[in-house]
Amino acid sequence: MQGGEPVSTMKVSESEGKLEGLATAVTPNNKNSSCGGGISSSSSSSSSSRGGSAKGWQYSDHMENVCGYLMKYTNLVTGWQYRFFVLNNEAGLLEYFVNEQSRNQKPRGTLQLAGAVISPSDEDSHTFTVNAASGEQYKLRATDAKERQHWVSRLQICTQHHTEAIGKMMSHAEGQQRDLIRGIECLPTSGHLSSLDQDLLMLKATSMATMNCLNDCFHILQLQHASHQKGSLPSGTTIEWLEPKISLSNNYKNGADQPFATEQSKPVAVPEEQSVAESGLLAREPEEINADDEIEDTCDNKEDDLGAVEEQRSVILHLLSQLKLGMDLTRVVLPTFILEKRSLLEMYADFMSHPDLFVAITNGATAEERMIRFVEYYLTSFHEGRKGAIAKKPYNPIIGETFHCSWKMPKSEVASSVFSSSTKGVTNHAPSSEESLNQVGSDCYTVRFVAEQVSHHPPVSGFYAECTERKMCVNAHVWTKSKFLGMSIGVTMVGEGILSLLEHGEEYTFSLPCAYARSILTVPWVELGGKVSVNCAKTGYSASITFHTKPFYGGKLHRVTAEVKHNITNTVVCRVQGEWNSVLEFTYSNGETKYVDLTKLAVTKKRVRPVEKQDPFESRRLWKNVTDSLRESEIDKATEHKRTLEERQRTEERHRTETGTPWKTKYFIKEGDGWVYHKPLWKIIPTTQPAE
């Protein structure tokens, strides 16, 4: 700066004729400056004649365009610098330039004032901050307290005006959107232009989603503004999504008990006596499954029926038009045609479709090798857990529902299929035949699996698998939380699993990734996302696994990366990259690399009891009528059978509430925040403490 000590100036436009006095100041170059927009030369000279120290402010509640020099804090190196600021009330912008002469050029910086917070600073009487809704902040300093007050008051008036304007625009848009929906719903259900026209339903769904999203954003903006005005929000406070302002039908509100609108017909009456009698079946002691009753599974429920999804597109659109962004779908009854032909409990069993790799974990000679083998097994489990490329939803298990199965494999087959860093590939052996399993007898390993729905609200499943011969077992509990995300649905798997290798005295804790159903209006598909971890406290080995969701632009689908690390030495002993449903590449610390093609990896079929020998609340028997109807594409029948099961569950829950009867699980016991199998292997077989 030249010409002595600069003095900050502020000049106010008289374009609205609201300001009678004008402050006079001297710019850094000691030349009189003027703000454009209606300052007359007489006003300017009159002010100048009174001298630079005269500041005859006359405040007004009316919006005024203000401009002048302020000091702006840049950074620790540069510190404070004079900049020329312009308050544009019409646009709701605060702009600044290097100096007044450059104001006709592009501003050096611009802040949107709608939703902004203007705060005088406590550090002195000259400083104030402008906190934009975007998170950007200007720290400014006026010449004195009076000048600061004038800037603050003008900025606050402008901010309030434009924030309220957004609210008015939102109200106007909401009214128009309601008129649009009312107009669509008033159309006849048939004819050239009907209320079920797919284009109109798409318009209805997207307009609803857009308005709900904008409402939520505006609400967050208001909360942010209020918190800055009143001080910081209390620790731990979170800003939640709003409930939709446009009322939903009773079918879709959280906690709704009514089925999907298009499924509605006469309610299914379930006698309470029948309901209570069925409950007695659930309260029995745990059942010991006779392995001789189990036979190799011949059921093949392929999920490639895209036609049904396309035919029901208008139903999906109508459903989406009723949902709210971020809405919990736990109690929303979804249409039957989007269901897989299996229960969620059976889906968990299908993650064990490579039992030879599971058993091979404990064969590892060292702690490092066992951790690597566990990661190899973990990453190969998700491919078979999905049935087909189409994203469909398994049945929500009924409380008390169970699923039992087992796998048998020759011991020699386990040895030949172990992944080893000394091999460059994987031998993809053929599945064992029923005859060969019967012949080898005691030369087989058996993995047994049991799952139970232990809670309805929240929906929690417990599952357990063990191989007695190899003294190993896994116990897990999962709470599935699903949310509507706009054009996709996200499912978070809350819970934890523990693999116990009793021969080595080791426990491996692990979590599960999130799942997403994408493109639900066209061809829905599934992807996994999120970070999961595997830890063994005894050995100090851990694994970090990341399931990558596809970026908006470019990028690969179904990508996964992982690292196995020895925490004590901070050494990475194995790296993994590839796709969880295709090819995985394992690179080991000795420099060797191995590729695993999951599409060619042998699958061992599970063994289940025939439906007629199953307990009434075992998954396949419980859902048999629904599955048979879906297999025959009889959606209405499937819906009716599904509603019968759900209504029975509600009736039983009401009865337990009225009588004060607590729910009693069959196979799992609540321990802390988790659920543990009632007779785990570690309670039967003592843990070995080998010397390594």
C-alpha angles and dihedrals in degrees: 000000000000134000104041132296112350120232120208114242133205126188128182127212117241091201091118094040092234101120120072100177128051127201117231123212141160120248122225091267090050093244123127111255128200133200113230122238106073114333106145122218090239092056091047095049092043090055092046092053090058090058135248094278096061112098107175097180116184109187124217132185089220120102112261134183107241129189137171147110121303132167113250124199109229109172143312092278100045097030119182121000133181113247133173112242129199124193108208104195096181093056095032092235137137109206132179135198135190089253141340093269091062097051091105088062128074111296117253088225140003133196126196106226098200105110092004124139120224111201130180109224124244093214094078143340096261105052129084137162134225110208111192122207087244090066095252116131136199118201107201137179128204127201095255143350095273093053090047091052091052093051092045094049094047092048093047092051091050092046093050092048095053094041090053089046090060090052091051090048090050092051091049092048091048090053092051091047091051090050089051093052092044090051092051094046092049091060118102117264092238138034135065094315112028137167088247095056106134095226091052092047089050089051090048093049097045095044090051092049092047094050093047091050093049091048091053092048092049090048092052089048090054093048091049091050093048093047092054092047094049098032132266121329114257116271113276095021114141130193108233129199113267125248108254114275091210104074117247124216113259090256094073107036114112108271093027114158097189121097126243114299097244090051095056118122133129110336115253111242114216114188112236091226090059090047094052092045090054089050088060089063090058094052094062123118116269112287122232108224115222107227090208089066092059120092132183111283114255096175113117111184102176114192101210099112099124092157093073091053093050092047091052096045092116089055091053090049091051090049092050091051088061099046127088128223109264092013116156107242095195093106099029111108107222125207115275098235093070092060127109117231094249139063124255087246091060090047089060088053091053089061084070094060092120098057091157089065090045093054091043091065093080091049090073110120094214137032089250093054093047092053091048091049091051091053090048090052093044094053093048094051101073099061095065092039088072118072108211131330096281116094106236129159124244118229115280102245118244113238107269092023114140138191127201131186142138142204129219126197134168113257091232089056092057091053093050095049099051114125109236132182087226091068127070095210146011127264105233101208123193118258115267116258124233090244094054092049092051091049098050093049108164090021088077132093115220125206114195124200133194129174131182135185099233099176137026101193103056096022105235127171126194123201135179135186130182143178106203094189092059095037095235134125142167126215123188143164124199132191110198113212114185127190136185109241102180109265092010141044124229125206120195116201104213114191145059141259130209124202112200120201100190094184089063101030090238133140124196117198118200142169134210131244127244119260127217131197105209133193093018092173096057124018105343117216136178131240132173124225143177141053123289130183137211119200137181109191094190098056099031093233121133139171131213114202124187123194105200120214115216114268118240090251123036124328132117128284123243095008119170133182130184143177129202111206139183100224097200094059095024088231122153107221100177138018127196133194136163138075122317091222099040131023127353125196119208119195118190132204091253089063097253121133131205131189125209120196104203093192089064098039111116117252120213111216116232122240118231137172117256112265092249090060095048127102113261089250098048110117102248095045093042094051097032096113093047092048094047091050093049090048088055091044090242096145096172092054091046090051092051093050091046091051091051091057093046093048091050090052091052092048092051091048091052090049092052090048093050094047096039091237113158119222114258119207122215109213107008132065125206112243115176108307093339143064124239130195111256095234108028120178093245089065092052104037118046116239115252120224104206122194111239 
